[in-house]
Amino acid sequence: MDPSLTHRILILGGTTEARELAGRLAGRGDLSVTLSLAGRTVNPADQPVPVRSGGFGGVEGLAGYLAKEEIDLLIDATHPYAVRISANAAAAAALSKVGIVALRRPPWERVEGDRWTQATGGAEAAAALGATPRRVFLALGRQEIGPFEAAPQHAYVIRSVDPIEPPPAALRATYILARGPFAEADEKALLIDHRIDAVVAKNSGGPATYGKIAAARDLGIEVILFRRPVPAQAGTVETVDDAVAALDHRLAGASDRGV
Ligand code: NAP
């Protein structure tokens, strides 16, 4: 295909959906796709398209990248709790007049039997655990553990992709290194083996990390869930299929305008 007819796509990733979307677009001759990772994970999962890694340097850095790489369409497929990069993506796209599609999994909805408490961030979640010592499973990222140092009366099980270095000195904790997806049966075994009576997690949505929510429901265990940081914006799509459709729609519109 004539390279001038190839549309250049940048996917901001770090999620299962971003990898799936990249896989869907990888074989298309009309697209040249790059996937961007923050570069925090030591051994990131393999990706089906070329990867660039590390921050861009804020809105202006990202806008500069979009211009230099002549990106035609930006797809923000970052995690629903990655608010800074999403805000930067929206601002950089507006600044550069590059189209943007946001792909966000919808949050999990409460079903009968769930014992959920909603919290806005770590400090509120730590307080919601209460004064009485409990056995708590923290299914959070490395940067989100700090506020639990204010609640040292509890015993924690902390699961993360990379080691938490240095481990918070004030916390009595067992560390587990693991990368999802996590099956419900395994999550149930973990909750039982560690005699967990509270789970703290983000409302990430999607099936890959839902196992702990279903297992907690089954065992009657309380789940303290971080509220979604920002409500879904207009124009956001929820599935990889819809992201592909939105991309095709945008690119067809751009071609019609002779862009
Ligand atoms: P964040 O707080 O929204 O972003 C912090 C900074 O990291 C951004 O300003 C940007 O630096 C850089 N960055 C983030 N995502 C990037 C990407 N895909 N490509 C290039 N630079 C990126 O992000 P976060 O919550 O730390 O998440 C970091 C990454 O982990 C994201 O890719 C996200 O999808 C993934 N992730 C996050 C969570 C979560 O719970 N937050 C869970 C699973 C996966 P510059 O300003 O220098 O450009």
mmCIF file of C-alpha atoms and ligand atoms in Angstrom:
data_model
loop_
_atom_site.group_PDB
_atom_site.id
_atom_site.type_symbol
_atom_site.label_atom_id
_atom_site.label_comp_id
_atom_site.label_asym_id
_atom_site.label_seq_id
_atom_site.Cartn_x
_atom_site.Cartn_y
_atom_site.Cartn_z
ATOM 1 C CA MET A 1 0.000 0.000 0.000
ATOM 2 C CA ASP A 2 1.092 3.575 -0.705
ATOM 3 C CA PRO A 3 2.650 4.752 2.626
ATOM 4 C CA SER A 4 0.894 8.117 2.218
ATOM 5 C CA LEU A 5 -2.415 6.243 2.571
ATOM 6 C CA THR A 6 -1.339 4.606 5.818
ATOM 7 C CA HIS A 7 -2.959 6.112 8.897
ATOM 8 C CA ARG A 8 -0.710 6.460 11.887
ATOM 9 C CA ILE A 9 -2.286 5.415 15.185
ATOM 10 C CA LEU A 10 -0.954 5.852 18.713
ATOM 11 C CA ILE A 11 -2.541 3.700 21.419
ATOM 12 C CA LEU A 12 -1.902 4.725 25.016
ATOM 13 C CA GLY A 13 -1.933 1.374 26.757
ATOM 14 C CA GLY A 14 -0.965 -0.559 29.858
ATOM 15 C CA THR A 15 -4.260 -2.484 29.867
ATOM 16 C CA THR A 16 -5.600 -5.770 28.529
ATOM 17 C CA GLU A 17 -7.932 -3.864 26.201
ATOM 18 C CA ALA A 18 -5.063 -1.854 24.703
ATOM 19 C CA ARG A 19 -3.204 -5.074 23.923
ATOM 20 C CA GLU A 20 -6.333 -6.656 22.428
ATOM 21 C CA LEU A 21 -7.017 -3.581 20.335
ATOM 22 C CA ALA A 22 -3.413 -3.522 19.102
ATOM 23 C CA GLY A 23 -3.813 -7.199 18.151
ATOM 24 C CA ARG A 24 -6.953 -6.398 16.178
ATOM 25 C CA LEU A 25 -5.243 -3.569 14.279
ATOM 26 C CA ALA A 26 -1.795 -5.166 13.857
ATOM 27 C CA GLY A 27 -2.474 -6.977 10.600
ATOM 28 C CA ARG A 28 -4.160 -4.068 8.799
ATOM 29 C CA GLY A 29 -2.231 -2.709 5.853
ATOM 30 C CA ASP A 30 -3.967 0.673 6.061
ATOM 31 C CA LEU A 31 -2.666 1.362 9.572
ATOM 32 C CA SER A 32 0.681 1.882 11.237
ATOM 33 C CA VAL A 33 0.145 1.320 14.952
ATOM 34 C CA THR A 34 2.389 2.130 17.917
ATOM 35 C CA LEU A 35 1.524 1.276 21.504
ATOM 36 C CA SER A 36 2.754 3.454 24.345
ATOM 37 C CA LEU A 37 3.514 2.181 27.863
ATOM 38 C CA ALA A 38 4.414 4.231 30.929
ATOM 39 C CA GLY A 39 7.459 2.019 31.431
ATOM 40 C CA ARG A 40 6.826 1.274 35.116
ATOM 41 C CA THR A 41 6.472 -2.520 34.880
ATOM 42 C CA VAL A 42 9.840 -4.248 34.839
ATOM 43 C CA ASN A 43 8.846 -7.037 32.429
ATOM 44 C CA PRO A 44 5.806 -5.773 30.534
ATOM 45 C CA ALA A 45 3.637 -8.257 28.659
ATOM 46 C CA ASP A 46 4.516 -8.824 24.989
ATOM 47 C CA GLN A 47 2.595 -6.587 22.602
ATOM 48 C CA PRO A 48 1.461 -7.314 19.033
ATOM 49 C CA VAL A 49 2.683 -3.952 17.620
ATOM 50 C CA PRO A 50 5.818 -1.821 18.075
ATOM 51 C CA VAL A 51 6.065 -0.307 21.562
ATOM 52 C CA ARG A 52 7.473 2.985 22.821
ATOM 53 C CA SER A 53 7.977 3.335 26.528
ATOM 54 C CA GLY A 54 8.139 6.116 29.152
ATOM 55 C CA GLY A 55 6.361 9.410 29.817
ATOM 56 C CA PHE A 56 6.101 12.041 27.089
ATOM 57 C CA GLY A 57 6.712 15.017 29.370
ATOM 58 C CA GLY A 58 3.188 16.263 30.024
ATOM 59 C CA VAL A 59 0.667 17.710 27.581
ATOM 60 C CA GLU A 60 3.265 19.550 25.546
ATOM 61 C CA GLY A 61 5.527 16.532 25.310
ATOM 62 C CA LEU A 62 2.662 14.390 24.053
ATOM 63 C CA ALA A 63 1.523 17.093 21.619
ATOM 64 C CA GLY A 64 5.112 17.255 20.320
ATOM 65 C CA TYR A 65 5.182 13.492 19.852
ATOM 66 C CA LEU A 66 1.860 13.551 17.949
ATOM 67 C CA ALA A 67 3.259 16.205 15.597
ATOM 68 C CA LYS A 68 6.694 14.616 15.133
ATOM 69 C CA GLU A 69 5.277 11.156 14.465
ATOM 70 C CA GLU A 70 2.454 12.572 12.330
ATOM 71 C CA ILE A 71 -0.160 10.681 14.323
ATOM 72 C CA ASP A 72 -3.616 10.736 12.696
ATOM 73 C CA LEU A 73 -5.580 9.291 15.597
ATOM 74 C CA LEU A 74 -4.879 8.880 19.316
ATOM 75 C CA ILE A 75 -6.571 6.082 21.226
ATOM 76 C CA ASP A 76 -6.544 6.468 24.992
ATOM 77 C CA ALA A 77 -6.908 2.882 26.218
ATOM 78 C CA THR A 78 -5.250 3.480 29.597
ATOM 79 C CA HIS A 79 -6.635 2.204 32.886
ATOM 80 C CA PRO A 80 -9.751 3.975 34.251
ATOM 81 C CA TYR A 81 -7.721 5.096 37.298
ATOM 82 C CA ALA A 82 -4.828 6.505 35.230
ATOM 83 C CA VAL A 83 -6.283 10.024 35.324
ATOM 84 C CA ARG A 84 -3.206 12.106 34.575
ATOM 85 C CA ILE A 85 -2.326 10.499 31.254
ATOM 86 C CA SER A 86 -5.983 10.574 30.154
ATOM 87 C CA ALA A 87 -6.282 14.282 30.935
ATOM 88 C CA ASN A 88 -2.986 14.880 29.109
ATOM 89 C CA ALA A 89 -4.200 12.869 26.116
ATOM 90 C CA ALA A 90 -7.417 14.889 25.822
ATOM 91 C CA ALA A 91 -5.530 18.181 26.134
ATOM 92 C CA ALA A 92 -2.726 17.204 23.718
ATOM 93 C CA ALA A 93 -5.213 15.955 21.116
ATOM 94 C CA ALA A 94 -7.126 19.252 21.323
ATOM 95 C CA LEU A 95 -3.900 21.252 21.113
ATOM 96 C CA SER A 96 -2.667 19.274 18.095
ATOM 97 C CA LYS A 97 -6.086 18.942 16.422
ATOM 98 C CA VAL A 98 -5.638 15.172 16.358
ATOM 99 C CA GLY A 99 -8.733 12.979 16.762
ATOM 100 C CA ILE A 100 -9.022 10.989 19.974
ATOM 101 C CA VAL A 101 -11.027 7.949 20.995
ATOM 102 C CA ALA A 102 -11.188 6.919 24.674
ATOM 103 C CA LEU A 103 -11.658 3.226 25.469
ATOM 104 C CA ARG A 104 -12.734 2.617 29.089
ATOM 105 C CA ARG A 105 -14.132 -0.534 30.584
ATOM 106 C CA PRO A 106 -17.391 0.111 32.417
ATOM 107 C CA PRO A 107 -17.197 -0.350 36.194
ATOM 108 C CA TRP A 108 -18.508 -3.482 37.885
ATOM 109 C CA GLU A 109 -22.059 -3.145 39.172
ATOM 110 C CA ARG A 110 -23.105 -4.351 42.611
ATOM 111 C CA VAL A 111 -25.135 -7.589 42.535
ATOM 112 C CA GLU A 112 -27.081 -9.353 45.254
ATOM 113 C CA GLY A 113 -24.804 -10.663 47.978
ATOM 114 C CA ASP A 114 -22.041 -8.092 47.419
ATOM 115 C CA ARG A 115 -20.906 -6.347 50.609
ATOM 116 C CA TRP A 116 -19.362 -3.229 49.098
ATOM 117 C CA THR A 117 -18.208 -0.056 50.781
ATOM 118 C CA GLN A 118 -17.210 2.769 48.427
ATOM 119 C CA ALA A 119 -14.174 4.901 49.230
ATOM 120 C CA THR A 120 -12.560 7.854 47.510
ATOM 121 C CA GLY A 121 -8.923 6.817 47.507
ATOM 122 C CA GLY A 122 -6.580 5.073 49.927
ATOM 123 C CA ALA A 123 -6.941 7.277 53.032
ATOM 124 C CA GLU A 124 -10.721 6.839 53.050
ATOM 125 C CA ALA A 125 -10.373 3.097 52.409
ATOM 126 C CA ALA A 126 -7.864 2.739 55.268
ATOM 127 C CA ALA A 127 -10.252 4.574 57.611
ATOM 128 C CA ALA A 128 -13.193 2.430 56.433
ATOM 129 C CA LEU A 129 -11.377 -0.695 57.662
ATOM 130 C CA GLY A 130 -12.124 0.508 61.203
ATOM 131 C CA ALA A 131 -10.207 0.343 64.467
ATOM 132 C CA THR A 132 -10.489 -3.405 65.119
ATOM 133 C CA PRO A 133 -7.586 -5.424 63.658
ATOM 134 C CA ARG A 134 -8.570 -7.215 60.453
ATOM 135 C CA ARG A 135 -6.907 -9.377 57.831
ATOM 136 C CA VAL A 136 -6.934 -7.322 54.650
ATOM 137 C CA PHE A 137 -6.168 -8.177 51.043
ATOM 138 C CA LEU A 138 -4.867 -5.086 49.220
ATOM 139 C CA ALA A 139 -5.265 -5.636 45.469
ATOM 140 C CA LEU A 140 -3.746 -2.263 44.587
ATOM 141 C CA GLY A 141 -0.827 -0.828 42.673
ATOM 142 C CA ARG A 142 2.561 -0.130 44.209
ATOM 143 C CA GLN A 143 1.896 3.608 44.513
ATOM 144 C CA GLU A 144 -1.368 3.121 46.388
ATOM 145 C CA ILE A 145 -0.127 1.309 49.502
ATOM 146 C CA GLY A 146 1.174 4.372 51.431
ATOM 147 C CA PRO A 147 -2.125 5.496 53.046
ATOM 148 C CA PHE A 148 -2.511 2.104 54.760
ATOM 149 C CA GLU A 149 0.495 2.936 56.969
ATOM 150 C CA ALA A 150 -2.078 5.011 58.892
ATOM 151 C CA ALA A 151 -3.862 1.753 59.796
ATOM 152 C CA PRO A 152 -1.045 -0.479 61.130
ATOM 153 C CA GLN A 153 -3.399 -2.469 63.394
ATOM 154 C CA HIS A 154 -4.418 -4.669 60.451
ATOM 155 C CA ALA A 155 -2.500 -7.574 58.891
ATOM 156 C CA TYR A 156 -2.172 -7.128 55.139
ATOM 157 C CA VAL A 157 -1.706 -9.358 52.128
ATOM 158 C CA ILE A 158 -0.408 -7.163 49.304
ATOM 159 C CA ARG A 159 -0.366 -8.382 45.721
ATOM 160 C CA SER A 160 1.504 -6.473 43.037
ATOM 161 C CA VAL A 161 3.130 -7.092 39.637
ATOM 162 C CA ASP A 162 6.555 -5.811 40.725
ATOM 163 C CA PRO A 163 8.053 -5.897 44.240
ATOM 164 C CA ILE A 164 7.188 -2.974 46.517
ATOM 165 C CA GLU A 165 10.630 -1.507 47.262
ATOM 166 C CA PRO A 166 11.190 -0.570 49.981
ATOM 167 C CA PRO A 167 8.276 -2.324 51.717
ATOM 168 C CA PRO A 168 6.428 0.099 54.047
ATOM 169 C CA ALA A 169 8.124 -0.387 57.432
ATOM 170 C CA ALA A 170 4.950 0.316 59.425
ATOM 171 C CA LEU A 171 2.925 -2.466 57.794
ATOM 172 C CA ARG A 172 2.627 -6.077 58.900
ATOM 173 C CA ALA A 173 2.291 -7.586 55.456
ATOM 174 C CA THR A 174 2.666 -10.695 53.347
ATOM 175 C CA TYR A 175 3.691 -9.890 49.768
ATOM 176 C CA ILE A 176 2.527 -11.785 46.700
ATOM 177 C CA LEU A 177 3.936 -11.109 43.240
ATOM 178 C CA ALA A 178 1.503 -11.983 40.470
ATOM 179 C CA ARG A 179 0.096 -10.650 37.218
ATOM 180 C CA GLY A 180 -3.555 -11.155 36.221
ATOM 181 C CA PRO A 181 -5.844 -12.462 34.945
ATOM 182 C CA PHE A 182 -6.882 -14.160 38.192
ATOM 183 C CA ALA A 183 -9.415 -17.021 38.185
ATOM 184 C CA GLU A 184 -12.228 -16.909 40.723
ATOM 185 C CA ALA A 185 -11.314 -20.319 42.200
ATOM 186 C CA ASP A 186 -7.723 -19.188 42.818
ATOM 187 C CA GLU A 187 -8.903 -15.933 44.363
ATOM 188 C CA LYS A 188 -11.229 -17.862 46.667
ATOM 189 C CA ALA A 189 -8.353 -20.120 47.756
ATOM 190 C CA LEU A 190 -6.198 -17.046 48.460
ATOM 191 C CA LEU A 191 -8.918 -15.408 50.573
ATOM 192 C CA ILE A 192 -9.452 -18.616 52.554
ATOM 193 C CA ASP A 193 -5.755 -19.487 52.968
ATOM 194 C CA HIS A 194 -4.933 -16.034 54.322
ATOM 195 C CA ARG A 195 -8.163 -15.830 56.405
ATOM 196 C CA ILE A 196 -8.977 -12.509 54.745
ATOM 197 C CA ASP A 197 -11.955 -10.542 56.094
ATOM 198 C CA ALA A 198 -11.712 -7.416 53.909
ATOM 199 C CA VAL A 199 -10.617 -6.800 50.327
ATOM 200 C CA VAL A 200 -9.530 -3.354 49.105
ATOM 201 C CA ALA A 201 -9.553 -2.841 45.340
ATOM 202 C CA LYS A 202 -10.262 -0.456 42.496
ATOM 203 C CA ASN A 203 -13.453 -0.813 40.493
ATOM 204 C CA SER A 204 -11.428 -1.686 37.407
ATOM 205 C CA GLY A 205 -14.228 -3.383 35.468
ATOM 206 C CA GLY A 206 -13.670 -6.218 33.002
ATOM 207 C CA PRO A 207 -13.315 -9.945 33.650
ATOM 208 C CA ALA A 208 -9.543 -10.239 34.323
ATOM 209 C CA THR A 209 -9.667 -9.085 37.959
ATOM 210 C CA TYR A 210 -13.326 -9.745 38.784
ATOM 211 C CA GLY A 211 -12.499 -13.109 40.390
ATOM 212 C CA LYS A 212 -11.706 -11.563 43.780
ATOM 213 C CA ILE A 213 -15.031 -9.675 43.765
ATOM 214 C CA ALA A 214 -17.014 -12.836 42.997
ATOM 215 C CA ALA A 215 -14.986 -14.869 45.515
ATOM 216 C CA ALA A 216 -15.511 -12.252 48.250
ATOM 217 C CA ARG A 217 -19.251 -12.275 47.551
ATOM 218 C CA ASP A 218 -19.324 -16.045 47.804
ATOM 219 C CA LEU A 219 -17.479 -15.966 51.142
ATOM 220 C CA GLY A 220 -19.478 -13.008 52.531
ATOM 221 C CA ILE A 221 -16.337 -10.846 52.756
ATOM 222 C CA GLU A 222 -16.533 -7.038 52.682
ATOM 223 C CA VAL A 223 -14.985 -5.295 49.661
ATOM 224 C CA ILE A 224 -13.858 -1.685 49.968
ATOM 225 C CA LEU A 225 -13.868 -0.308 46.439
ATOM 226 C CA PHE A 226 -12.215 2.890 45.270
ATOM 227 C CA ARG A 227 -14.729 5.041 43.428
ATOM 228 C CA ARG A 228 -13.981 5.700 39.774
ATOM 229 C CA PRO A 229 -11.967 8.939 39.680
ATOM 230 C CA VAL A 230 -13.839 10.537 36.768
ATOM 231 C CA PRO A 231 -17.217 9.661 35.273
ATOM 232 C CA ALA A 232 -17.150 8.405 31.671
ATOM 233 C CA GLN A 233 -16.918 11.282 29.202
ATOM 234 C CA ALA A 234 -19.177 11.673 26.175
ATOM 235 C CA GLY A 235 -17.738 9.850 23.168
ATOM 236 C CA THR A 236 -16.059 7.170 25.292
ATOM 237 C CA VAL A 237 -16.375 3.596 24.042
ATOM 238 C CA GLU A 238 -16.466 0.583 26.339
ATOM 239 C CA THR A 239 -15.306 -2.331 24.194
ATOM 240 C CA VAL A 240 -12.521 -3.155 21.763
ATOM 241 C CA ASP A 241 -15.120 -3.763 19.007
ATOM 242 C CA ASP A 242 -16.547 -0.287 19.536
ATOM 243 C CA ALA A 243 -13.049 1.215 19.538
ATOM 244 C CA VAL A 244 -12.327 -0.387 16.126
ATOM 245 C CA ALA A 245 -15.661 0.925 14.804
ATOM 246 C CA ALA A 246 -14.954 4.424 16.173
ATOM 247 C CA LEU A 247 -11.484 4.375 14.599
ATOM 248 C CA ASP A 248 -12.854 3.374 11.189
ATOM 249 C CA HIS A 249 -15.565 6.017 11.432
ATOM 250 C CA ARG A 250 -13.043 8.745 12.327
ATOM 251 C CA LEU A 251 -10.591 7.751 9.613
ATOM 252 C CA ALA A 252 -13.352 7.538 6.973
ATOM 253 C CA GLY A 253 -14.499 11.028 8.016
ATOM 254 C CA ALA A 254 -10.934 12.355 7.777
ATOM 255 C CA SER A 255 -10.481 10.826 4.280
ATOM 256 C CA ASP A 256 -13.803 12.338 3.120
ATOM 257 C CA ARG A 257 -12.514 15.750 4.166
ATOM 258 C CA GLY A 258 -9.307 15.049 2.240
ATOM 259 C CA VAL A 259 -7.198 15.183 5.408
HETATM 260 P P1 NAP B 1 -1.063 8.364 35.449
HETATM 261 O O1 NAP B 1 -0.911 8.675 36.897
HETATM 262 O O2 NAP B 1 -2.323 8.772 34.780
HETATM 263 O O3 NAP B 1 0.133 8.997 34.612
HETATM 264 C C1 NAP B 1 1.311 9.503 35.202
HETATM 265 C C2 NAP B 1 2.315 9.803 34.118
HETATM 266 O O4 NAP B 1 2.840 8.579 33.575
HETATM 267 C C3 NAP B 1 1.724 10.520 32.925
HETATM 268 O O5 NAP B 1 1.629 11.920 33.165
HETATM 269 C C4 NAP B 1 2.688 10.133 31.824
HETATM 270 O O6 NAP B 1 3.908 10.868 31.947
HETATM 271 C C5 NAP B 1 3.042 8.719 32.181
HETATM 272 N N1 NAP B 1 2.188 7.711 31.508
HETATM 273 C C6 NAP B 1 1.105 7.080 31.997
HETATM 274 N N2 NAP B 1 0.619 6.196 31.111
HETATM 275 C C7 NAP B 1 1.412 6.269 30.026
HETATM 276 C C8 NAP B 1 1.427 5.596 28.775
HETATM 277 N N3 NAP B 1 0.527 4.647 28.460
HETATM 278 N N4 NAP B 1 2.411 5.934 27.881
HETATM 279 C C9 NAP B 1 3.327 6.881 28.199
HETATM 280 N N5 NAP B 1 3.363 7.544 29.368
HETATM 281 C C10 NAP B 1 2.416 7.244 30.274
HETATM 282 O O7 NAP B 1 -0.822 6.808 35.207
HETATM 283 P P2 NAP B 1 -0.777 5.578 36.226
HETATM 284 O O8 NAP B 1 -2.077 5.476 36.941
HETATM 285 O O9 NAP B 1 0.489 5.654 36.994
HETATM 286 O O10 NAP B 1 -0.686 4.372 35.173
HETATM 287 C C11 NAP B 1 0.511 4.134 34.454
HETATM 288 C C12 NAP B 1 0.247 3.064 33.406
HETATM 289 O O11 NAP B 1 -0.206 1.869 34.045
HETATM 290 C C13 NAP B 1 -0.813 3.439 32.386
HETATM 291 O O12 NAP B 1 -0.347 3.012 31.120
HETATM 292 C C14 NAP B 1 -2.051 2.663 32.811
HETATM 293 O O13 NAP B 1 -2.869 2.315 31.712
HETATM 294 C C15 NAP B 1 -1.431 1.444 33.473
HETATM 295 N N6 NAP B 1 -2.252 0.898 34.577
HETATM 296 C C16 NAP B 1 -2.667 1.718 35.576
HETATM 297 C C17 NAP B 1 -3.437 1.191 36.585
HETATM 298 C C18 NAP B 1 -3.953 2.076 37.693
HETATM 299 O O14 NAP B 1 -4.647 1.560 38.561
HETATM 300 N N7 NAP B 1 -3.662 3.370 37.714
HETATM 301 C C19 NAP B 1 -3.773 -0.171 36.598
HETATM 302 C C20 NAP B 1 -3.320 -0.989 35.545
HETATM 303 C C21 NAP B 1 -2.557 -0.435 34.537
HETATM 304 P P3 NAP B 1 4.174 12.218 31.100
HETATM 305 O O15 NAP B 1 3.300 13.269 31.720
HETATM 306 O O16 NAP B 1 5.632 12.443 31.280
HETATM 307 O O17 NAP B 1 3.788 11.930 29.675
#
